mmCIF file with all atom_site columns, C-alpha atoms and ligand atoms in Angstrom:
data_model
loop_
_atom_site.group_PDB
_atom_site.id
_atom_site.type_symbol
_atom_site.label_atom_id
_atom_site.label_alt_id
_atom_site.label_comp_id
_atom_site.label_asym_id
_atom_site.label_entity_id
_atom_site.label_seq_id
_atom_site.pdbx_PDB_ins_code
_atom_site.Cartn_x
_atom_site.Cartn_y
_atom_site.Cartn_z
_atom_site.occupancy
_atom_site.B_iso_or_equiv
_atom_site.pdbx_formal_charge
_atom_site.auth_seq_id
_atom_site.auth_comp_id
_atom_site.auth_asym_id
_atom_site.auth_atom_id
_atom_site.pdbx_PDB_model_num
ATOM   1   C  CA  . MET A 1 1   ? -8.060  9.216   58.858 1.00 51.00 ? 1   MET A CA  1
ATOM   2   C  CA  . ALA A 1 2   ? -8.170  10.141  55.188 1.00 53.00 ? 2   ALA A CA  1
ATOM   3   C  CA  . ASN A 1 3   ? -5.733  12.965  55.942 1.00 73.00 ? 3   ASN A CA  1
ATOM   4   C  CA  . SER A 1 4   ? -3.061  10.485  56.912 1.00 86.00 ? 4   SER A CA  1
ATOM   5   C  CA  . ILE A 1 5   ? -2.974  9.302   53.293 1.00 88.00 ? 5   ILE A CA  1
ATOM   6   C  CA  . PRO A 1 6   ? -1.162  11.542  50.756 1.00 90.00 ? 6   PRO A CA  1
ATOM   7   C  CA  . LYS A 1 7   ? -3.395  12.957  48.010 1.00 93.00 ? 7   LYS A CA  1
ATOM   8   C  CA  . PRO A 1 8   ? -1.935  10.924  45.087 1.00 90.00 ? 8   PRO A CA  1
ATOM   9   C  CA  . VAL A 1 9   ? -2.519  7.713   47.015 1.00 92.00 ? 9   VAL A CA  1
ATOM   10  C  CA  . GLN A 1 10  ? -6.043  8.812   47.879 1.00 94.00 ? 10  GLN A CA  1
ATOM   11  C  CA  . ASP A 1 11  ? -6.695  9.487   44.180 1.00 94.00 ? 11  ASP A CA  1
ATOM   12  C  CA  . LEU A 1 12  ? -5.574  6.005   43.205 1.00 94.00 ? 12  LEU A CA  1
ATOM   13  C  CA  . ILE A 1 13  ? -7.652  4.423   45.979 1.00 95.00 ? 13  ILE A CA  1
ATOM   14  C  CA  . GLN A 1 14  ? -10.675 6.361   44.720 1.00 95.00 ? 14  GLN A CA  1
ATOM   15  C  CA  . ALA A 1 15  ? -10.053 5.262   41.145 1.00 95.00 ? 15  ALA A CA  1
ATOM   16  C  CA  . PHE A 1 16  ? -9.805  1.604   42.214 1.00 95.00 ? 16  PHE A CA  1
ATOM   17  C  CA  . THR A 1 17  ? -13.037 1.882   44.217 1.00 96.00 ? 17  THR A CA  1
ATOM   18  C  CA  . ARG A 1 18  ? -14.921 2.728   41.038 1.00 95.00 ? 18  ARG A CA  1
ATOM   19  C  CA  . LEU A 1 19  ? -14.014 -0.681  39.574 1.00 94.00 ? 19  LEU A CA  1
ATOM   20  C  CA  . PRO A 1 20  ? -16.513 -3.538  39.950 1.00 90.00 ? 20  PRO A CA  1
ATOM   21  C  CA  . GLY A 1 21  ? -15.927 -5.826  42.915 1.00 92.00 ? 21  GLY A CA  1
ATOM   22  C  CA  . ILE A 1 22  ? -13.389 -3.563  44.616 1.00 94.00 ? 22  ILE A CA  1
ATOM   23  C  CA  . GLY A 1 23  ? -14.312 -2.108  47.998 1.00 94.00 ? 23  GLY A CA  1
ATOM   24  C  CA  . PRO A 1 24  ? -12.405 0.606   49.904 1.00 93.00 ? 24  PRO A CA  1
ATOM   25  C  CA  . LYS A 1 25  ? -10.238 -1.921  51.774 1.00 94.00 ? 25  LYS A CA  1
ATOM   26  C  CA  . THR A 1 26  ? -9.119  -3.768  48.651 1.00 96.00 ? 26  THR A CA  1
ATOM   27  C  CA  . ALA A 1 27  ? -8.566  -0.446  46.889 1.00 95.00 ? 27  ALA A CA  1
ATOM   28  C  CA  . GLN A 1 28  ? -6.254  0.701   49.667 1.00 95.00 ? 28  GLN A CA  1
ATOM   29  C  CA  . ARG A 1 29  ? -4.407  -2.624  49.694 1.00 94.00 ? 29  ARG A CA  1
ATOM   30  C  CA  . LEU A 1 30  ? -3.834  -2.407  45.923 1.00 94.00 ? 30  LEU A CA  1
ATOM   31  C  CA  . ALA A 1 31  ? -2.596  1.179   46.136 1.00 94.00 ? 31  ALA A CA  1
ATOM   32  C  CA  . MET A 1 32  ? -0.223  0.325   48.993 1.00 93.00 ? 32  MET A CA  1
ATOM   33  C  CA  . HIS A 1 33  ? 1.011   -2.709  47.113 1.00 94.00 ? 33  HIS A CA  1
ATOM   34  C  CA  . LEU A 1 34  ? 1.856   -0.583  44.081 1.00 93.00 ? 34  LEU A CA  1
ATOM   35  C  CA  . LEU A 1 35  ? 3.605   1.978   46.270 1.00 91.00 ? 35  LEU A CA  1
ATOM   36  C  CA  . GLN A 1 36  ? 5.873   -0.692  47.679 1.00 92.00 ? 36  GLN A CA  1
ATOM   37  C  CA  . SER A 1 37  ? 6.513   -2.589  44.451 1.00 91.00 ? 37  SER A CA  1
ATOM   38  C  CA  . PRO A 1 38  ? 9.301   -1.767  42.001 1.00 91.00 ? 38  PRO A CA  1
ATOM   39  C  CA  . GLU A 1 39  ? 8.876   1.187   39.633 1.00 86.00 ? 39  GLU A CA  1
ATOM   40  C  CA  . ASN A 1 40  ? 8.444   -0.963  36.518 1.00 89.00 ? 40  ASN A CA  1
ATOM   41  C  CA  . MET A 1 41  ? 5.369   -2.634  37.955 1.00 89.00 ? 41  MET A CA  1
ATOM   42  C  CA  . SER A 1 42  ? 3.352   0.568   38.181 1.00 88.00 ? 42  SER A CA  1
ATOM   43  C  CA  . ASP A 1 43  ? 4.835   1.655   34.838 1.00 91.00 ? 43  ASP A CA  1
ATOM   44  C  CA  . SER A 1 44  ? 3.647   -1.455  33.049 1.00 92.00 ? 44  SER A CA  1
ATOM   45  C  CA  . LEU A 1 45  ? 0.249   -1.217  34.744 1.00 91.00 ? 45  LEU A CA  1
ATOM   46  C  CA  . SER A 1 46  ? -0.300  2.396   33.756 1.00 90.00 ? 46  SER A CA  1
ATOM   47  C  CA  . GLY A 1 47  ? 0.995   1.644   30.264 1.00 91.00 ? 47  GLY A CA  1
ATOM   48  C  CA  . ALA A 1 48  ? -1.430  -1.247  29.866 1.00 92.00 ? 48  ALA A CA  1
ATOM   49  C  CA  . ILE A 1 49  ? -4.338  0.914   31.050 1.00 91.00 ? 49  ILE A CA  1
ATOM   50  C  CA  . LYS A 1 50  ? -3.399  3.715   28.652 1.00 90.00 ? 50  LYS A CA  1
ATOM   51  C  CA  . ASN A 1 51  ? -3.121  1.263   25.746 1.00 89.00 ? 51  ASN A CA  1
ATOM   52  C  CA  . LEU A 1 52  ? -6.420  -0.376  26.532 1.00 88.00 ? 52  LEU A CA  1
ATOM   53  C  CA  . LYS A 1 53  ? -8.511  2.277   24.833 1.00 85.00 ? 53  LYS A CA  1
ATOM   54  C  CA  . ILE A 1 54  ? -5.974  3.445   22.289 1.00 89.00 ? 54  ILE A CA  1
ATOM   55  C  CA  . SER A 1 55  ? -5.298  0.035   20.746 1.00 88.00 ? 55  SER A CA  1
ATOM   56  C  CA  . THR A 1 56  ? -8.736  -1.566  20.923 1.00 91.00 ? 56  THR A CA  1
ATOM   57  C  CA  . MET A 1 57  ? -11.892 -0.921  18.977 1.00 94.00 ? 57  MET A CA  1
ATOM   58  C  CA  . LEU A 1 58  ? -15.194 -2.627  18.346 1.00 96.00 ? 58  LEU A CA  1
ATOM   59  C  CA  . CYS A 1 59  ? -15.524 -4.910  15.316 1.00 97.00 ? 59  CYS A CA  1
ATOM   60  C  CA  . ARG A 1 60  ? -17.897 -3.154  12.898 1.00 95.00 ? 60  ARG A CA  1
ATOM   61  C  CA  . LYS A 1 61  ? -19.569 -6.460  12.137 1.00 95.00 ? 61  LYS A CA  1
ATOM   62  C  CA  . CYS A 1 62  ? -20.044 -8.302  15.452 1.00 97.00 ? 62  CYS A CA  1
ATOM   63  C  CA  . TRP A 1 63  ? -19.150 -5.454  17.880 1.00 97.00 ? 63  TRP A CA  1
ATOM   64  C  CA  . HIS A 1 64  ? -16.681 -7.581  19.829 1.00 97.00 ? 64  HIS A CA  1
ATOM   65  C  CA  . LEU A 1 65  ? -13.506 -5.998  21.168 1.00 95.00 ? 65  LEU A CA  1
ATOM   66  C  CA  . THR A 1 66  ? -10.699 -6.225  18.667 1.00 96.00 ? 66  THR A CA  1
ATOM   67  C  CA  . MET A 1 67  ? -7.486  -4.606  17.478 1.00 94.00 ? 67  MET A CA  1
ATOM   68  C  CA  . GLN A 1 68  ? -8.682  -4.549  13.886 1.00 94.00 ? 68  GLN A CA  1
ATOM   69  C  CA  . SER A 1 69  ? -12.043 -4.648  12.182 1.00 93.00 ? 69  SER A CA  1
ATOM   70  C  CA  . PRO A 1 70  ? -13.383 -7.090  11.088 1.00 95.00 ? 70  PRO A CA  1
ATOM   71  C  CA  . CYS A 1 71  ? -12.153 -9.108  14.044 1.00 97.00 ? 71  CYS A CA  1
ATOM   72  C  CA  . ALA A 1 72  ? -10.352 -12.450 13.764 1.00 97.00 ? 72  ALA A CA  1
ATOM   73  C  CA  . ILE A 1 73  ? -13.605 -14.368 14.374 1.00 97.00 ? 73  ILE A CA  1
ATOM   74  C  CA  . CYS A 1 74  ? -15.595 -12.545 11.666 1.00 96.00 ? 74  CYS A CA  1
ATOM   75  C  CA  . ASP A 1 75  ? -12.632 -12.902 9.323  1.00 95.00 ? 75  ASP A CA  1
ATOM   76  C  CA  . ASP A 1 76  ? -12.199 -16.642 9.907  1.00 96.00 ? 76  ASP A CA  1
ATOM   77  C  CA  . GLN A 1 77  ? -13.215 -18.487 6.719  1.00 94.00 ? 77  GLN A CA  1
ATOM   78  C  CA  . TYR A 1 78  ? -13.330 -21.808 8.562  1.00 95.00 ? 78  TYR A CA  1
ATOM   79  C  CA  . ARG A 1 79  ? -16.204 -20.702 10.791 1.00 96.00 ? 79  ARG A CA  1
ATOM   80  C  CA  . GLU A 1 80  ? -19.884 -21.059 9.880  1.00 95.00 ? 80  GLU A CA  1
ATOM   81  C  CA  . HIS A 1 81  ? -20.925 -17.667 8.568  1.00 94.00 ? 81  HIS A CA  1
ATOM   82  C  CA  . ASN A 1 82  ? -24.631 -18.508 8.466  1.00 93.00 ? 82  ASN A CA  1
ATOM   83  C  CA  . VAL A 1 83  ? -25.060 -18.828 12.248 1.00 96.00 ? 83  VAL A CA  1
ATOM   84  C  CA  . ILE A 1 84  ? -24.948 -15.900 14.670 1.00 97.00 ? 84  ILE A CA  1
ATOM   85  C  CA  . CYS A 1 85  ? -24.813 -16.270 18.437 1.00 98.00 ? 85  CYS A CA  1
ATOM   86  C  CA  . VAL A 1 86  ? -26.122 -13.155 20.194 1.00 98.00 ? 86  VAL A CA  1
ATOM   87  C  CA  . VAL A 1 87  ? -24.571 -12.261 23.565 1.00 97.00 ? 87  VAL A CA  1
ATOM   88  C  CA  . GLU A 1 88  ? -24.872 -9.295  25.889 1.00 97.00 ? 88  GLU A CA  1
ATOM   89  C  CA  . HIS A 1 89  ? -21.211 -8.514  26.546 1.00 96.00 ? 89  HIS A CA  1
ATOM   90  C  CA  . PRO A 1 90  ? -17.748 -9.225  25.118 1.00 96.00 ? 90  PRO A CA  1
ATOM   91  C  CA  . ALA A 1 91  ? -17.018 -11.257 28.287 1.00 95.00 ? 91  ALA A CA  1
ATOM   92  C  CA  . ASP A 1 92  ? -19.869 -13.642 27.364 1.00 95.00 ? 92  ASP A CA  1
ATOM   93  C  CA  . LEU A 1 93  ? -18.377 -14.153 23.908 1.00 96.00 ? 93  LEU A CA  1
ATOM   94  C  CA  . ILE A 1 94  ? -14.983 -14.853 25.464 1.00 95.00 ? 94  ILE A CA  1
ATOM   95  C  CA  . ALA A 1 95  ? -16.544 -17.415 27.848 1.00 93.00 ? 95  ALA A CA  1
ATOM   96  C  CA  . LEU A 1 96  ? -18.369 -19.208 25.013 1.00 94.00 ? 96  LEU A CA  1
ATOM   97  C  CA  . GLU A 1 97  ? -15.329 -19.093 22.772 1.00 94.00 ? 97  GLU A CA  1
ATOM   98  C  CA  . LYS A 1 98  ? -13.227 -20.724 25.488 1.00 92.00 ? 98  LYS A CA  1
ATOM   99  C  CA  . THR A 1 99  ? -15.368 -23.860 25.307 1.00 90.00 ? 99  THR A CA  1
ATOM   100 C  CA  . GLY A 1 100 ? -14.120 -24.300 21.729 1.00 90.00 ? 100 GLY A CA  1
ATOM   101 C  CA  . THR A 1 101 ? -17.335 -25.992 20.559 1.00 90.00 ? 101 THR A CA  1
ATOM   102 C  CA  . TYR A 1 102 ? -19.154 -23.168 18.802 1.00 94.00 ? 102 TYR A CA  1
ATOM   103 C  CA  . LYS A 1 103 ? -18.013 -22.522 15.241 1.00 95.00 ? 103 LYS A CA  1
ATOM   104 C  CA  . GLY A 1 104 ? -20.397 -19.821 14.080 1.00 96.00 ? 104 GLY A CA  1
ATOM   105 C  CA  . LEU A 1 105 ? -20.188 -16.035 14.333 1.00 97.00 ? 105 LEU A CA  1
ATOM   106 C  CA  . TYR A 1 106 ? -21.267 -13.741 17.158 1.00 98.00 ? 106 TYR A CA  1
ATOM   107 C  CA  . HIS A 1 107 ? -23.096 -10.491 17.738 1.00 98.00 ? 107 HIS A CA  1
ATOM   108 C  CA  . VAL A 1 108 ? -22.458 -8.458  20.897 1.00 98.00 ? 108 VAL A CA  1
ATOM   109 C  CA  . LEU A 1 109 ? -25.416 -6.316  21.979 1.00 98.00 ? 109 LEU A CA  1
ATOM   110 C  CA  . HIS A 1 110 ? -23.491 -4.386  24.643 1.00 97.00 ? 110 HIS A CA  1
ATOM   111 C  CA  . GLY A 1 111 ? -26.206 -4.763  27.247 1.00 96.00 ? 111 GLY A CA  1
ATOM   112 C  CA  . SER A 1 112 ? -29.764 -5.961  27.636 1.00 97.00 ? 112 SER A CA  1
ATOM   113 C  CA  . LEU A 1 113 ? -33.160 -4.300  27.529 1.00 97.00 ? 113 LEU A CA  1
ATOM   114 C  CA  . SER A 1 114 ? -33.921 -2.708  30.877 1.00 95.00 ? 114 SER A CA  1
ATOM   115 C  CA  . PRO A 1 115 ? -36.745 -0.153  30.960 1.00 91.00 ? 115 PRO A CA  1
ATOM   116 C  CA  . ILE A 1 116 ? -36.024 0.583   34.645 1.00 91.00 ? 116 ILE A CA  1
ATOM   117 C  CA  . ASP A 1 117 ? -32.518 1.724   33.736 1.00 92.00 ? 117 ASP A CA  1
ATOM   118 C  CA  . GLY A 1 118 ? -33.802 3.497   30.648 1.00 94.00 ? 118 GLY A CA  1
ATOM   119 C  CA  . ILE A 1 119 ? -32.086 1.058   28.276 1.00 95.00 ? 119 ILE A CA  1
ATOM   120 C  CA  . GLY A 1 120 ? -34.178 0.537   25.161 1.00 96.00 ? 120 GLY A CA  1
ATOM   121 C  CA  . PRO A 1 121 ? -33.552 -1.141  21.777 1.00 96.00 ? 121 PRO A CA  1
ATOM   122 C  CA  . ASP A 1 122 ? -31.765 1.941   20.426 1.00 96.00 ? 122 ASP A CA  1
ATOM   123 C  CA  . ASP A 1 123 ? -29.142 1.730   23.168 1.00 97.00 ? 123 ASP A CA  1
ATOM   124 C  CA  . LEU A 1 124 ? -28.089 -1.758  22.072 1.00 97.00 ? 124 LEU A CA  1
ATOM   125 C  CA  . LYS A 1 125 ? -26.619 -3.085  18.801 1.00 97.00 ? 125 LYS A CA  1
ATOM   126 C  CA  . ILE A 1 126 ? -30.042 -4.401  17.758 1.00 97.00 ? 126 ILE A CA  1
ATOM   127 C  CA  . ALA A 1 127 ? -30.461 -2.454  14.509 1.00 96.00 ? 127 ALA A CA  1
ATOM   128 C  CA  . GLU A 1 128 ? -26.986 -3.731  13.557 1.00 96.00 ? 128 GLU A CA  1
ATOM   129 C  CA  . LEU A 1 129 ? -28.068 -7.319  14.252 1.00 96.00 ? 129 LEU A CA  1
ATOM   130 C  CA  . MET A 1 130 ? -31.188 -6.915  12.134 1.00 95.00 ? 130 MET A CA  1
ATOM   131 C  CA  . ALA A 1 131 ? -29.090 -5.491  9.308  1.00 94.00 ? 131 ALA A CA  1
ATOM   132 C  CA  . ARG A 1 132 ? -26.849 -8.574  9.443  1.00 93.00 ? 132 ARG A CA  1
ATOM   133 C  CA  . ALA A 1 133 ? -29.832 -10.915 9.494  1.00 92.00 ? 133 ALA A CA  1
ATOM   134 C  CA  . LYS A 1 134 ? -31.404 -9.172  6.484  1.00 89.00 ? 134 LYS A CA  1
ATOM   135 C  CA  . GLU A 1 135 ? -28.351 -8.441  4.409  1.00 78.00 ? 135 GLU A CA  1
ATOM   136 C  CA  . PRO A 1 136 ? -25.436 -10.760 5.135  1.00 65.00 ? 136 PRO A CA  1
ATOM   137 C  CA  . ASN A 1 137 ? -23.082 -8.374  3.297  1.00 69.00 ? 137 ASN A CA  1
ATOM   138 C  CA  . GLY A 1 138 ? -21.605 -10.715 0.728  1.00 67.00 ? 138 GLY A CA  1
ATOM   139 C  CA  . GLY A 1 139 ? -21.625 -13.741 3.039  1.00 70.00 ? 139 GLY A CA  1
ATOM   140 C  CA  . PRO A 1 140 ? -24.167 -16.568 3.089  1.00 77.00 ? 140 PRO A CA  1
ATOM   141 C  CA  . ALA A 1 141 ? -27.737 -15.882 4.271  1.00 87.00 ? 141 ALA A CA  1
ATOM   142 C  CA  . ILE A 1 142 ? -28.152 -16.151 8.031  1.00 92.00 ? 142 ILE A CA  1
ATOM   143 C  CA  . GLU A 1 143 ? -29.923 -19.418 8.810  1.00 93.00 ? 143 GLU A CA  1
ATOM   144 C  CA  . GLU A 1 144 ? -29.915 -19.435 12.591 1.00 95.00 ? 144 GLU A CA  1
ATOM   145 C  CA  . VAL A 1 145 ? -29.626 -16.851 15.338 1.00 97.00 ? 145 VAL A CA  1
ATOM   146 C  CA  . ILE A 1 146 ? -28.825 -18.323 18.757 1.00 97.00 ? 146 ILE A CA  1
ATOM   147 C  CA  . LEU A 1 147 ? -30.048 -16.095 21.567 1.00 97.00 ? 147 LEU A CA  1
ATOM   148 C  CA  . ALA A 1 148 ? -27.428 -16.442 24.283 1.00 96.00 ? 148 ALA A CA  1
ATOM   149 C  CA  . THR A 1 149 ? -28.415 -13.513 26.457 1.00 95.00 ? 149 THR A CA  1
ATOM   150 C  CA  . ASN A 1 150 ? -28.135 -14.101 30.208 1.00 92.00 ? 150 ASN A CA  1
ATOM   151 C  CA  . PRO A 1 151 ? -30.911 -16.020 32.048 1.00 87.00 ? 151 PRO A CA  1
ATOM   152 C  CA  . THR A 1 152 ? -31.872 -12.869 33.958 1.00 89.00 ? 152 THR A CA  1
ATOM   153 C  CA  . MET A 1 153 ? -35.136 -10.955 33.654 1.00 90.00 ? 153 MET A CA  1
ATOM   154 C  CA  . GLU A 1 154 ? -33.494 -8.457  31.298 1.00 94.00 ? 154 GLU A CA  1
ATOM   155 C  CA  . GLY A 1 155 ? -31.772 -11.197 29.293 1.00 93.00 ? 155 GLY A CA  1
ATOM   156 C  CA  . GLU A 1 156 ? -35.030 -13.120 28.828 1.00 92.00 ? 156 GLU A CA  1
ATOM   157 C  CA  . ALA A 1 157 ? -36.893 -9.955  27.823 1.00 95.00 ? 157 ALA A CA  1
ATOM   158 C  CA  . THR A 1 158 ? -34.164 -9.157  25.306 1.00 97.00 ? 158 THR A CA  1
ATOM   159 C  CA  . ALA A 1 159 ? -34.299 -12.678 23.842 1.00 96.00 ? 159 ALA A CA  1
ATOM   160 C  CA  . SER A 1 160 ? -38.093 -12.461 23.440 1.00 96.00 ? 160 SER A CA  1
ATOM   161 C  CA  . TYR A 1 161 ? -37.833 -9.055  21.835 1.00 97.00 ? 161 TYR A CA  1
ATOM   162 C  CA  . LEU A 1 162 ? -35.194 -10.232 19.339 1.00 97.00 ? 162 LEU A CA  1
ATOM   163 C  CA  . SER A 1 163 ? -37.113 -13.383 18.522 1.00 96.00 ? 163 SER A CA  1
ATOM   164 C  CA  . GLY A 1 164 ? -40.134 -11.221 17.683 1.00 96.00 ? 164 GLY A CA  1
ATOM   165 C  CA  . LEU A 1 165 ? -38.032 -9.225  15.232 1.00 95.00 ? 165 LEU A CA  1
ATOM   166 C  CA  . LEU A 1 166 ? -36.163 -12.146 13.674 1.00 94.00 ? 166 LEU A CA  1
ATOM   167 C  CA  . LYS A 1 167 ? -38.947 -14.661 13.108 1.00 91.00 ? 167 LYS A CA  1
ATOM   168 C  CA  . PRO A 1 168 ? -40.799 -12.584 10.502 1.00 92.00 ? 168 PRO A CA  1
ATOM   169 C  CA  . LEU A 1 169 ? -37.551 -12.609 8.491  1.00 90.00 ? 169 LEU A CA  1
ATOM   170 C  CA  . GLY A 1 170 ? -37.707 -16.394 8.297  1.00 89.00 ? 170 GLY A CA  1
ATOM   171 C  CA  . VAL A 1 171 ? -34.546 -16.792 10.362 1.00 92.00 ? 171 VAL A CA  1
ATOM   172 C  CA  . ARG A 1 172 ? -34.487 -19.818 12.673 1.00 94.00 ? 172 ARG A CA  1
ATOM   173 C  CA  . THR A 1 173 ? -34.310 -18.498 16.226 1.00 95.00 ? 173 THR A CA  1
ATOM   174 C  CA  . THR A 1 174 ? -33.053 -20.643 19.098 1.00 95.00 ? 174 THR A CA  1
ATOM   175 C  CA  . ARG A 1 175 ? -32.423 -20.040 22.779 1.00 93.00 ? 175 ARG A CA  1
ATOM   176 C  CA  . ILE A 1 176 ? -29.597 -21.643 24.752 1.00 90.00 ? 176 ILE A CA  1
ATOM   177 C  CA  . ALA A 1 177 ? -30.754 -24.339 27.178 1.00 82.00 ? 177 ALA A CA  1
ATOM   178 C  CA  . ARG A 1 178 ? -31.592 -23.580 30.746 1.00 72.00 ? 178 ARG A CA  1
ATOM   179 C  CA  . GLY A 1 179 ? -28.588 -25.492 32.055 1.00 65.00 ? 179 GLY A CA  1
ATOM   180 C  CA  . LEU A 1 180 ? -27.468 -22.165 33.450 1.00 62.00 ? 180 LEU A CA  1
ATOM   181 C  CA  . PRO A 1 181 ? -28.846 -21.374 36.883 1.00 63.00 ? 181 PRO A CA  1
ATOM   182 C  CA  . SER A 1 182 ? -31.434 -18.610 36.649 1.00 59.00 ? 182 SER A CA  1
ATOM   183 C  CA  . GLY A 1 183 ? -29.914 -15.203 37.257 1.00 59.00 ? 183 GLY A CA  1
ATOM   184 C  CA  . ALA A 1 184 ? -26.379 -16.460 36.607 1.00 66.00 ? 184 ALA A CA  1
ATOM   185 C  CA  . ASP A 1 185 ? -24.211 -14.749 34.045 1.00 80.00 ? 185 ASP A CA  1
ATOM   186 C  CA  . ILE A 1 186 ? -22.797 -16.615 31.071 1.00 83.00 ? 186 ILE A CA  1
ATOM   187 C  CA  . GLU A 1 187 ? -19.524 -14.879 31.794 1.00 83.00 ? 187 GLU A CA  1
ATOM   188 C  CA  . TYR A 1 188 ? -19.093 -16.821 35.054 1.00 81.00 ? 188 TYR A CA  1
ATOM   189 C  CA  . ALA A 1 189 ? -20.471 -20.206 33.992 1.00 81.00 ? 189 ALA A CA  1
ATOM   190 C  CA  . ASP A 1 190 ? -18.050 -23.120 33.669 1.00 81.00 ? 190 ASP A CA  1
ATOM   191 C  CA  . ASP A 1 191 ? -17.151 -24.571 30.259 1.00 83.00 ? 191 ASP A CA  1
ATOM   192 C  CA  . LEU A 1 192 ? -19.181 -27.757 30.636 1.00 80.00 ? 192 LEU A CA  1
ATOM   193 C  CA  . THR A 1 193 ? -22.353 -25.873 31.608 1.00 83.00 ? 193 THR A CA  1
ATOM   194 C  CA  . LEU A 1 194 ? -21.885 -23.540 28.647 1.00 84.00 ? 194 LEU A CA  1
ATOM   195 C  CA  . MET A 1 195 ? -21.259 -26.419 26.232 1.00 84.00 ? 195 MET A CA  1
ATOM   196 C  CA  . ARG A 1 196 ? -24.440 -28.155 27.409 1.00 82.00 ? 196 ARG A CA  1
ATOM   197 C  CA  . ALA A 1 197 ? -26.432 -24.927 27.227 1.00 84.00 ? 197 ALA A CA  1
ATOM   198 C  CA  . MET A 1 198 ? -25.273 -24.411 23.641 1.00 85.00 ? 198 MET A CA  1
ATOM   199 C  CA  . GLU A 1 199 ? -25.823 -28.026 22.561 1.00 83.00 ? 199 GLU A CA  1
ATOM   200 C  CA  . GLY A 1 200 ? -29.253 -28.177 24.195 1.00 81.00 ? 200 GLY A CA  1
ATOM   201 C  CA  . ARG A 1 201 ? -30.539 -25.013 22.533 1.00 89.00 ? 201 ARG A CA  1
ATOM   202 C  CA  . HIS A 1 202 ? -34.173 -25.109 21.454 1.00 84.00 ? 202 HIS A CA  1
ATOM   203 C  CA  . GLU A 1 203 ? -36.525 -23.330 19.076 1.00 86.00 ? 203 GLU A CA  1
ATOM   204 C  CA  . PHE A 1 204 ? -37.563 -20.031 20.562 1.00 88.00 ? 204 PHE A CA  1
HETATM 205 ZN ZN1 . LIG B 2 .   ? -16.253 -9.388  14.540 1.00 62.36 ? 1   LIG B ZN1 1
#
């Protein structure tokens, strides 16, 4: 059956299949859709994909995705620069930011501790977080670090680990409330749930 599909189409289907949440059927439907759509649609798609890596970088302060470092959030003088909210992924930051209630800064770890997958502290932006907590780099001293890692086993382990490192520094450490269903990702939680989780944070 695969032979009935020309090689370039097969390649695209394969590439789509490697994306999260896309199975072989959806991949084929997407490829066929692009084949049948006007030229400029595939042009703009391929252009956007190419630009994705060229034009974005990680903020050297909070490690969020940005087009310039420091990012607009770190650079915003109207935000509270003495509070840092720690998240696992840029998508979590985006979800929290959408609620519009949090006014502090962020720190993106780019993952969570997972010994099974061989992910240890050195694989995450943990040393960078500790550096920020110790030496605020010209800004005010960090007074609170909110641990907003996901309520998964890995997320909880990461929060405990960070709390153990931060407390000896005299930094107030809090954990977002358990309004989030266990195992659910912050990224997919609705605004109200996230707002409540943030407001109901507790000493940790
Ligand atoms: Zn930043």
